[in-house]
Short mmCIF file of C-alpha atoms in Angstrom, two decimals:
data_model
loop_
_atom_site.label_atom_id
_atom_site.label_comp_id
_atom_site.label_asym_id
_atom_site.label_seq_id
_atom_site.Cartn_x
_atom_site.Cartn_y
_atom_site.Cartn_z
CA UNK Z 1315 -0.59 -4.70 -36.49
CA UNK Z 1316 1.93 -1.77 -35.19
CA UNK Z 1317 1.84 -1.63 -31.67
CA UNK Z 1318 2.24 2.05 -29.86
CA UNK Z 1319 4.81 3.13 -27.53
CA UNK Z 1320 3.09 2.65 -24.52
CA UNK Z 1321 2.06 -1.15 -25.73
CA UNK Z 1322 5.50 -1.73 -26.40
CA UNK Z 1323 6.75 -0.41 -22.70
CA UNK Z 1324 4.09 -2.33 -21.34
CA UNK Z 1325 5.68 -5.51 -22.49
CA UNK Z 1326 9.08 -4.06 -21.70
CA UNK Z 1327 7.95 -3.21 -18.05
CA UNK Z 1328 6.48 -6.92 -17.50
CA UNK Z 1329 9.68 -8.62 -19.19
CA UNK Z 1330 12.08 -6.32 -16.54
CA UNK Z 1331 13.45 -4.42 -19.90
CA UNK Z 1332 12.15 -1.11 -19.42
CA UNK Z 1333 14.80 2.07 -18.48
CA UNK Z 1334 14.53 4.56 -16.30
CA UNK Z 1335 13.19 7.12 -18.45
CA UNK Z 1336 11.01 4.71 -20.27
CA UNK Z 1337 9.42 4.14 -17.02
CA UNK Z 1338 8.82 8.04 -16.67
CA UNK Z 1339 7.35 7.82 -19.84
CA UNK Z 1340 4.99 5.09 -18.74
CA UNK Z 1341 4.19 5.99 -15.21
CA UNK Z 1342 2.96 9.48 -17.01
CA UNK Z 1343 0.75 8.07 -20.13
CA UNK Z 1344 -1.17 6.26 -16.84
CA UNK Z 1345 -1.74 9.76 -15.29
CA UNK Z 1346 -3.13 10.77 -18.24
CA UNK Z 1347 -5.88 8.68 -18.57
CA UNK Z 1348 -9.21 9.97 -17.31
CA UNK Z 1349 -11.32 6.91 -17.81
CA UNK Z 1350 -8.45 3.98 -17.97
CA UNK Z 1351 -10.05 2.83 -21.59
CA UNK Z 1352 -6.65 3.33 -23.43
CA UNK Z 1353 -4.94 1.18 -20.16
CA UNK Z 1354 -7.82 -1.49 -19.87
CA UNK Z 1355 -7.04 -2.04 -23.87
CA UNK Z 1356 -3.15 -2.07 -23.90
CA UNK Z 1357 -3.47 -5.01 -21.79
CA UNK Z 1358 -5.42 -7.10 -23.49
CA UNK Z 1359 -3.74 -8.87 -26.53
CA UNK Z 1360 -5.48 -11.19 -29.16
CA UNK Z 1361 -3.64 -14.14 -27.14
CA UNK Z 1362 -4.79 -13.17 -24.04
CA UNK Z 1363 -8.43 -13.04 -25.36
CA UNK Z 1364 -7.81 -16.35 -27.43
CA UNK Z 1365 -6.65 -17.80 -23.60
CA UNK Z 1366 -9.08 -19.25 -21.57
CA UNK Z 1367 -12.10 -16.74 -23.41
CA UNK Z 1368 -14.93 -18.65 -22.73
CA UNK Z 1369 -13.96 -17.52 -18.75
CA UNK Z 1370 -13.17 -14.30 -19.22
CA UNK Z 1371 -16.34 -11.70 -19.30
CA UNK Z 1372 -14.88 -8.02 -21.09
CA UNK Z 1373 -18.26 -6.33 -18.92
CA UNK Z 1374 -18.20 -7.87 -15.70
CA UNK Z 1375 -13.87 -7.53 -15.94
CA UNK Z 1376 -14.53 -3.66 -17.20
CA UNK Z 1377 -16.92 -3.40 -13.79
CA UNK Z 1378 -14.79 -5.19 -10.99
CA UNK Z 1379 -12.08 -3.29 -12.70
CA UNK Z 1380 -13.51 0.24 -12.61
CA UNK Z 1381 -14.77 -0.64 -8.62
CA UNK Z 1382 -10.99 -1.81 -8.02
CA UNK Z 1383 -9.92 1.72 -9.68
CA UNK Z 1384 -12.07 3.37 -7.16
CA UNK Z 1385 -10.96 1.42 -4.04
CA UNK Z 1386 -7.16 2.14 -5.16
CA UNK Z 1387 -7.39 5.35 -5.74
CA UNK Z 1388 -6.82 5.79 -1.77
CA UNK Z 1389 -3.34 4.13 -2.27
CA UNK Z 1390 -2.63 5.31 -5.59
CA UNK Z 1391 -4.46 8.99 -5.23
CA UNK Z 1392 -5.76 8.21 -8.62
CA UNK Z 1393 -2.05 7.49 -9.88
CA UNK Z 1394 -0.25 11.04 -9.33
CA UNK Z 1395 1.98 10.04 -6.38
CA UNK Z 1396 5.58 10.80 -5.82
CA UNK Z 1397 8.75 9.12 -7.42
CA UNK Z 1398 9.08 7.20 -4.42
CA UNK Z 1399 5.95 4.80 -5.33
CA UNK Z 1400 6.55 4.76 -9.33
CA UNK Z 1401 6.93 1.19 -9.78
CA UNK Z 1402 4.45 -0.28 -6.84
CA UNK Z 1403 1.63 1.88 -8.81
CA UNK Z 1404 2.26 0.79 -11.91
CA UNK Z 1405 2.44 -2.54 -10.36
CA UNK Z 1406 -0.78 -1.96 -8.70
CA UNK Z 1407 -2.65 -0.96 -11.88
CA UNK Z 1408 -1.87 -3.72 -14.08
CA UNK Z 1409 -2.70 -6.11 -11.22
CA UNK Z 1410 -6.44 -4.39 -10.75
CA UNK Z 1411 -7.20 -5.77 -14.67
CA UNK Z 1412 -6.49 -9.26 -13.21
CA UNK Z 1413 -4.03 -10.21 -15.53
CA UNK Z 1414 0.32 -9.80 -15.41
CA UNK Z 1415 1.43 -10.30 -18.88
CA UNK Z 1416 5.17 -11.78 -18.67
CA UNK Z 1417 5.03 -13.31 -22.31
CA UNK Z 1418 3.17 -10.29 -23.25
CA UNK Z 1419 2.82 -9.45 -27.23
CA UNK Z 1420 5.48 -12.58 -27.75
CA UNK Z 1421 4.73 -15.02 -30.41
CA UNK Z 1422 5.18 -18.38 -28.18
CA UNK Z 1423 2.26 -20.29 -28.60
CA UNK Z 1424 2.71 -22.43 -25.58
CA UNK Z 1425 2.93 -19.49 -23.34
CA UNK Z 1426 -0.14 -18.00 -21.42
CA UNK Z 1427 -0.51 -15.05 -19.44
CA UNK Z 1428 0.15 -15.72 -15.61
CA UNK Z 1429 -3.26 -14.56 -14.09
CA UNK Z 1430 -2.23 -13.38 -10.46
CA UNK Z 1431 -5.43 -12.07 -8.08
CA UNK Z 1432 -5.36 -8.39 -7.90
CA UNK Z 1433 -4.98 -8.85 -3.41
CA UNK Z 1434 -1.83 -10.62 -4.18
CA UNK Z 1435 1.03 -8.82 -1.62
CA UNK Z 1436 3.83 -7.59 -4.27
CA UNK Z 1437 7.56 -7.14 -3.42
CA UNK Z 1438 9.17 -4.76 -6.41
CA UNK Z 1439 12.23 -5.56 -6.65
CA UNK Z 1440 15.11 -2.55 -7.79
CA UNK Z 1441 15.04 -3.37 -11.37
CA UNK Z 1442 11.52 -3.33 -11.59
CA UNK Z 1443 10.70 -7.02 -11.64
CA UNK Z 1444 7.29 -8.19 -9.31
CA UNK Z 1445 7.41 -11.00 -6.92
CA UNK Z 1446 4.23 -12.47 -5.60
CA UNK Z 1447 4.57 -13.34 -1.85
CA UNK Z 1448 1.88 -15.91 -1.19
CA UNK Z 1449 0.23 -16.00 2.42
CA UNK Z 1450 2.18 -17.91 5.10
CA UNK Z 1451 4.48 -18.86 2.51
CA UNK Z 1452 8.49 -19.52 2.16
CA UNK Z 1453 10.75 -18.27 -0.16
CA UNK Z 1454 14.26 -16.67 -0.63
CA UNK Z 1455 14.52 -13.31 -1.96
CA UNK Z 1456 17.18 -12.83 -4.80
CA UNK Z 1457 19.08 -9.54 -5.69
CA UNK Z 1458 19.25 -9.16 -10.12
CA UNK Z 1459 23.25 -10.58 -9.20
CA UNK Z 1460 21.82 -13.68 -7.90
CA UNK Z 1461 22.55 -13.37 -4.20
CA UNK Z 1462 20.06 -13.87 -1.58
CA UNK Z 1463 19.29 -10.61 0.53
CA UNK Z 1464 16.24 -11.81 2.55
CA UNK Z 1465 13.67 -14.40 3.10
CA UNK Z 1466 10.14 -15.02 3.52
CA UNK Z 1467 9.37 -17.31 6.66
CA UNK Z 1468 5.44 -17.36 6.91
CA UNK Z 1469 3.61 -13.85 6.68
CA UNK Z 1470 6.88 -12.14 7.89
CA UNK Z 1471 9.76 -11.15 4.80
CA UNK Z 1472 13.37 -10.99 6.65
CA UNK Z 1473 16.32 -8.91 5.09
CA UNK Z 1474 19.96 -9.97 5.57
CA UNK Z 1475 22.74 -7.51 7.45
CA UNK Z 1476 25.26 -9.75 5.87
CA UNK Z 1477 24.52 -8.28 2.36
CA UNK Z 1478 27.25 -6.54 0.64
CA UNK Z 1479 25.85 -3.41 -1.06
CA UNK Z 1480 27.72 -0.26 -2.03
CA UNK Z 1481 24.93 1.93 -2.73
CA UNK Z 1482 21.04 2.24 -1.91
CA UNK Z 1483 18.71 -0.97 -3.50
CA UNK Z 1484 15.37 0.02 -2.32
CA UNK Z 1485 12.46 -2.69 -2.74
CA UNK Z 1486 9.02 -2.05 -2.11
CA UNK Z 1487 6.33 -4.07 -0.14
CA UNK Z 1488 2.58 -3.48 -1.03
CA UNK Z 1489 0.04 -5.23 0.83
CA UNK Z 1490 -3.70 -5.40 -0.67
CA UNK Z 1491 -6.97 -4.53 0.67
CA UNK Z 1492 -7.69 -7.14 3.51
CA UNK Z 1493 -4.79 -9.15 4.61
CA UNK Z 1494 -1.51 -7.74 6.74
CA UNK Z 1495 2.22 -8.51 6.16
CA UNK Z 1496 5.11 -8.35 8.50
CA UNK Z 1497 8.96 -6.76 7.43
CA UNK Z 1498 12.13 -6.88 9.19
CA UNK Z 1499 15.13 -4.75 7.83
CA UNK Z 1500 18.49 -5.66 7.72
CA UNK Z 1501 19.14 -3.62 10.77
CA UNK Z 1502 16.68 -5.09 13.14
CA UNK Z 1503 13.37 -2.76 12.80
CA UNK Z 1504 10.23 -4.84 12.43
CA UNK Z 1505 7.54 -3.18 11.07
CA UNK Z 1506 3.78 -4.17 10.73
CA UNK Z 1507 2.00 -2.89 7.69
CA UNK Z 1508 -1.63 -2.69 7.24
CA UNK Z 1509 -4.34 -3.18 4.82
CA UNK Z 1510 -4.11 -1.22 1.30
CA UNK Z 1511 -0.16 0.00 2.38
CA UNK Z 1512 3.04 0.41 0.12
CA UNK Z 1513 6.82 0.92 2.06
CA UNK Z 1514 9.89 1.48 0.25
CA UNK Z 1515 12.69 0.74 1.62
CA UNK Z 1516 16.43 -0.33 1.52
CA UNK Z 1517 17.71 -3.72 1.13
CA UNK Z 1518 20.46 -2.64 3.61
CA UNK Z 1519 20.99 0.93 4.74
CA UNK Z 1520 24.69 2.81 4.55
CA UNK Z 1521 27.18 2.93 7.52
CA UNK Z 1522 27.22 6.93 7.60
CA UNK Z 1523 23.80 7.69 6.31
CA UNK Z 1524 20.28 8.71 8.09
CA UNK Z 1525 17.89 4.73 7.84
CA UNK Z 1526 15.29 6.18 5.58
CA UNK Z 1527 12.11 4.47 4.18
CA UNK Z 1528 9.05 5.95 2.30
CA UNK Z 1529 5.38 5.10 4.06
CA UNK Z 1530 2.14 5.15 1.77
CA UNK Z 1531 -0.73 3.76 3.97
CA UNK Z 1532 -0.17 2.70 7.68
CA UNK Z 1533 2.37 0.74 9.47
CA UNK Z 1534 3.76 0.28 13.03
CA UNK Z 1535 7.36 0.14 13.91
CA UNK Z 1536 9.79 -1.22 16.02
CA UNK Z 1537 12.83 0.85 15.33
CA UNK Z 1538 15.81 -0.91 16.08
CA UNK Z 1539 18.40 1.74 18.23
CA UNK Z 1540 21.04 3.00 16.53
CA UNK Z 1541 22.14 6.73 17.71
CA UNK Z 1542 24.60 7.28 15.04
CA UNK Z 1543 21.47 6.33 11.76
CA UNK Z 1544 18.45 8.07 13.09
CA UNK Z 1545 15.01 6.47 11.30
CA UNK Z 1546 13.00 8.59 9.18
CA UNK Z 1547 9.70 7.50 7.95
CA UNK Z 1548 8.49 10.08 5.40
CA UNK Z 1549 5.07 10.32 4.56
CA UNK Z 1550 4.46 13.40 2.07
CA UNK Z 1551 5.77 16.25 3.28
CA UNK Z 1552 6.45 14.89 6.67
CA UNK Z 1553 9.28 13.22 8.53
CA UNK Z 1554 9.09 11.47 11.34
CA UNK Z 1555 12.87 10.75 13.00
CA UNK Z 1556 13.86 8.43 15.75
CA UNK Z 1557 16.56 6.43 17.02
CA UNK Z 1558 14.94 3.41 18.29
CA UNK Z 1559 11.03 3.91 19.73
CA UNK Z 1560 7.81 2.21 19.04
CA UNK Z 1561 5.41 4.07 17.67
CA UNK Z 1562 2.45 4.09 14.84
CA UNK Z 1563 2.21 6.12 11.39
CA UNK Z 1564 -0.94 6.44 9.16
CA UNK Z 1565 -1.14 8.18 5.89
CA UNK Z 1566 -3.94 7.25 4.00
CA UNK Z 1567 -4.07 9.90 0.73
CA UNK Z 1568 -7.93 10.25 0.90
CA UNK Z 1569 -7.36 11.31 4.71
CA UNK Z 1570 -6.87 14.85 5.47
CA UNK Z 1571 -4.79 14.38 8.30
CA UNK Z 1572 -1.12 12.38 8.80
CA UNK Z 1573 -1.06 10.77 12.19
CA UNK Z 1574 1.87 9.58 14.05
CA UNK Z 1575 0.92 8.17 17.55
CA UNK Z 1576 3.97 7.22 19.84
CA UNK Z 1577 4.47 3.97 22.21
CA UNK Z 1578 7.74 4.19 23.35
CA UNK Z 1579 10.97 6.84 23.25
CA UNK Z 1580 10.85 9.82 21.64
CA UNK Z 1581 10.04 11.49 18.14
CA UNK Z 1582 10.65 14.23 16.19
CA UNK Z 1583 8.00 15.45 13.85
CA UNK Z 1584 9.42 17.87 10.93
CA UNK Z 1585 8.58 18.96 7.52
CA UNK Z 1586 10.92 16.99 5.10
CA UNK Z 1587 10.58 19.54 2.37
CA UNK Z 1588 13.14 21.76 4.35
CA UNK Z 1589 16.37 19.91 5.95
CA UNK Z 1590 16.20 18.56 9.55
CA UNK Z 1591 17.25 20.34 12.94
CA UNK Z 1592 15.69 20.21 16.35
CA UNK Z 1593 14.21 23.98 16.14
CA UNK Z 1594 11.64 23.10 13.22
CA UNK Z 1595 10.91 19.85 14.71
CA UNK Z 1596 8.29 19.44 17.41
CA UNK Z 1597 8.71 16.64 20.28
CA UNK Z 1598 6.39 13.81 20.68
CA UNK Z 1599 6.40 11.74 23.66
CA UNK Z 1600 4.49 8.56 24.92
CA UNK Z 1601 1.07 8.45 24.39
CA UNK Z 1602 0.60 10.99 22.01
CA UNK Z 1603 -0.29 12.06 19.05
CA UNK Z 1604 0.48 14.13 16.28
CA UNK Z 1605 -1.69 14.91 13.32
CA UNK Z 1606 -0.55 16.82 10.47
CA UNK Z 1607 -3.13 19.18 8.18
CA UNK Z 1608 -2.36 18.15 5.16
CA UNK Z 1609 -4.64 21.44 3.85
CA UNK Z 1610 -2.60 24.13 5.38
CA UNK Z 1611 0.64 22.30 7.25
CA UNK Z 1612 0.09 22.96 10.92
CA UNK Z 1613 0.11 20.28 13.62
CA UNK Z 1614 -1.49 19.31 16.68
CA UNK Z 1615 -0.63 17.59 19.68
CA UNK Z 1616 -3.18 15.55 21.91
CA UNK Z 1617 -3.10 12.48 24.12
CA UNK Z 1618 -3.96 9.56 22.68
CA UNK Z 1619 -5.55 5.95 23.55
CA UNK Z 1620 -2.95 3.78 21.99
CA UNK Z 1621 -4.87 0.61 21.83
CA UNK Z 1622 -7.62 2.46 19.23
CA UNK Z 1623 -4.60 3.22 16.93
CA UNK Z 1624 -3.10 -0.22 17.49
CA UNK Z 1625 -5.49 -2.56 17.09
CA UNK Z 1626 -4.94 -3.24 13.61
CA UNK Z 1627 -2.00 -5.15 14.35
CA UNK Z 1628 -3.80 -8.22 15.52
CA UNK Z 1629 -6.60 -7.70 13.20
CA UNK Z 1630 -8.84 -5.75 15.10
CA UNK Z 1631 -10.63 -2.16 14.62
CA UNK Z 1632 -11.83 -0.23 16.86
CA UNK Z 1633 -13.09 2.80 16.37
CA UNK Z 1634 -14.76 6.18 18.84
CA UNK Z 1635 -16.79 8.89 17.91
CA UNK Z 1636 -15.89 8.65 13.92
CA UNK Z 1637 -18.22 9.65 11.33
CA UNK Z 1638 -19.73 6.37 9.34
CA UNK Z 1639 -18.15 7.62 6.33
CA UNK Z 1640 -14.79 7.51 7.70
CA UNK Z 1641 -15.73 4.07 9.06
CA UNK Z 1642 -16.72 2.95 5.34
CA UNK Z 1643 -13.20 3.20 4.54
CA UNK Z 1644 -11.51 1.42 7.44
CA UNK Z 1645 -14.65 -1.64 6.10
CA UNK Z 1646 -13.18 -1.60 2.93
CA UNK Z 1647 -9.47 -2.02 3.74
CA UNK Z 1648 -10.11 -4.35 6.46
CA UNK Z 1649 -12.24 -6.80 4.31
CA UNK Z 1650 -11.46 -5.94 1.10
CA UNK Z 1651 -15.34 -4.71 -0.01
CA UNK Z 1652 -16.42 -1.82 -1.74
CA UNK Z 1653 -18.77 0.08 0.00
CA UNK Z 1654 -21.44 2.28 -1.66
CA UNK Z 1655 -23.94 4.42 0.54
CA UNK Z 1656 -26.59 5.49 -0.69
CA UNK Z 1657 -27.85 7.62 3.02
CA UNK Z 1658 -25.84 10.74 2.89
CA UNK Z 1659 -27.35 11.81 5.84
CA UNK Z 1660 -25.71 8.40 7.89
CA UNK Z 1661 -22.45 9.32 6.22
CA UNK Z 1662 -22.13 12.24 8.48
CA UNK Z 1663 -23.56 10.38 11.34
CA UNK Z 1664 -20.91 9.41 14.31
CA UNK Z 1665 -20.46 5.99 16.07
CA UNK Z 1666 -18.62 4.24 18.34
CA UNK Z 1667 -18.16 0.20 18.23
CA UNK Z 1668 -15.17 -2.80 18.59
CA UNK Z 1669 -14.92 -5.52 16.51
CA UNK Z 1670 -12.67 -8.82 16.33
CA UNK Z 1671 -12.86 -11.44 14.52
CA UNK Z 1672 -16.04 -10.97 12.70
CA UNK Z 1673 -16.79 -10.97 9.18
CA UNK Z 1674 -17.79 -8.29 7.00
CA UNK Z 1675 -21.31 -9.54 7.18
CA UNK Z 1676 -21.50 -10.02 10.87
CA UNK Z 1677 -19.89 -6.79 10.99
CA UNK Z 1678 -23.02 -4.92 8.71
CA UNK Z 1679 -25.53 -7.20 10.93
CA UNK Z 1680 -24.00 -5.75 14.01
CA UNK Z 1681 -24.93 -1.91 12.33
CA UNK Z 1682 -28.51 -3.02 11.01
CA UNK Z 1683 -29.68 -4.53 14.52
CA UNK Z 1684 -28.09 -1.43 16.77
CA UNK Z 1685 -28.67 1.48 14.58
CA UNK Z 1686 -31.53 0.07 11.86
CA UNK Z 1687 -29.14 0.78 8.76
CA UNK Z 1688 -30.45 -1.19 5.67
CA UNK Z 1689 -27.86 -2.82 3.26
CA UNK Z 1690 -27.55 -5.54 0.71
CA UNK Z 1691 -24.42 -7.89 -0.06
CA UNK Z 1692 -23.45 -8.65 -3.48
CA UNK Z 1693 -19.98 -10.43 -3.76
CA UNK Z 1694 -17.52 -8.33 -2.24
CA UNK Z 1695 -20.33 -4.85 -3.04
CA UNK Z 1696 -22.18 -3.43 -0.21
CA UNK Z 1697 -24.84 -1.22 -0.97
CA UNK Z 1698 -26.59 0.64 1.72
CA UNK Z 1699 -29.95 1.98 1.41
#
């Protein structure tokens, strides 16, 4: 049986084959597809099927697959993000059908498809290949020439200064729905990245050259000082440049707003579209924030309790005066559930509450004893009624 073009890239893409334009190619055929049907069947080969079958359910799969589609569409924006993020949501799509086909559509018999769990934390590597990272594990990370350029030393991936490059290698980290990961660049900047977040960044930045990286999802960073590289975190349209501060960034896609809440120094807040100077830039200083209007491009400026936008970090959330359906969301990343409500009438409804180290159901028991909302746990689905 002929395969099509996008079958064949597929198994170009998971055998670290596939060219740049081939991945254009690719990256657009996903847009395209309103329901996934085409995707869900590329990836499914007659020795896939004839592996393991009698564990493998094509209705349940098709639902937790759909519900995964749904939860990632807030880190994927339903696919149609920017160049920066090509690769990590490709990556990310194959991973939701449960399945990474590195023998894929090959004819070796003793070869099976490595299953990998779709909240595996993926490193892409520059020529496209995936790395799995596993939880408080240790392993050396390898450039396509064979040298090492970083480590992983528990939940925390470590880049080498001592690395010889001569032009930009950008990987990219994606962390999952409900765990947290830890980065340190070459140059010293350790950054925390949360629940359902991709960064791309350089293996080692250039002597001469702004330290740029590319934020999808929320992170907090520890900019290491260097006055001659100013930092720039872009998020969408906006920039956010330092020297060497502390400070939090959030950019969710299905939020409306892009946050950046400062710690320490000082930050510049500018739209990246147009190129950077201190007159259209606005100043942010210690304990506040600035949110940026995604809908029509202005920004505010208000003080800011640092601990509520903070707490992440040691696996907390805290939250004050935010409407339940905004809360739903935060659930969802923290534990990795998905969360359908049923009340629209509670979705609108505002609360205030802390919580630690409690579990998603301790977490729903806490809402059902305090404010009488009825729900039901199935697997990882909440439904409330």
């Amino acid at each position: 049986m002929k395969r099509t073009k996008s079958e064949e890239l597929i198994a170009k893409y998971f055998t670290n084959s596939i060219s740049t334009d081939e991945l254009d190619y690719l990256s657009t055929w996903i847009e395209e597809q309103d329901n996934n049907e085409l995707l869900i069947s590329s990836v499914k080969t007659d020795h896939a099927i004839r592996y393991n079958m009698s564990q493998y359910n094509t209705k349940k799969s098709h639902k937790l697959l759909l519900d995964k589609i749904r939860k990632d569409k807030s880190i994927l924006s339903r696919f149609k993000i920017k160049q920066t993020f090509k690769y990590a949501a490709i990556a990310l799509l194959f991973l939701s059908t449960g399945y990474i086909m590195h023998n894929y559509f090959f004819n070796d018999k003793k070869s099976a498809p490595v299953a990998i769990d779709h909240n595996s934390i993926i490193l892409q590597l520059d020529n496209g290949s995936i790395k799995v990272l596993s939880e408080n594990g240790t392993a050396n990370i390898v450039s396509k020439n064979g040298a090492i350029i970083g480590s992983q030393k528990g939940n925390q991936l470590i880049y080498d200064n001592e690395v010889e490059v001569e032009k930009l290698v950008y990987n990219t980290l994606t962390v999952p729905y409900g765990k947290r990961f830890e980065l340190k660049l070459s140059e010293g900047t350790h950054i925390h990245l949360n629940s359902g977040t991709s960064l791309k960044y350089p293996v080692k930045f250039l002597k001469g050259e702004d330290r740029q990286v590319f934020l999808n999802g929320e992170a907090f960073f520890d900019v290491a000082k260097d006055s001659l590289h100013p930092f720039i975190v872009n998020m969408n349209d906006v920039g956010v440049r330092v020297l060497g501060t502390k400070f939090n960034a959030s950019s969710y896609p299905e939020n409306n707003q892009i946050n950046t809440v400062l710690v320490e120094g000082i930050v510049r807040i500018f739209n990246n579209t147009n190129i950077y100077n201190k007159t259209n830039s606005i100043l942010l200083k210690p304990g506040y924030k600035a949110s940026w209007n995604k809908r029509d491009n202005k920004i505010s400026i208000n003080r800011a309790d640092i601990a509520l936008h903070t707490a992440w970090i040691k696996g907390k959330i805290m939250f004050r005066h935010l409407p339940f359906k905004n809360i739903i969301k935060k659930l969802e990343r923290q534990y990795d559930v998905t969360i359908m409500n049923n009340n629209k009438t509670l979705g609108n409804e505002f609360f205030t509450a802390s919580f630690d180290s409690e579990t998603i159901e301790q977490v729903m028991q806490t809402f059902h004893k305090n404010y009488g909302i009825n729900y039901s746990i199935i697997n990882k689905q909440i439904i409330i009624n």
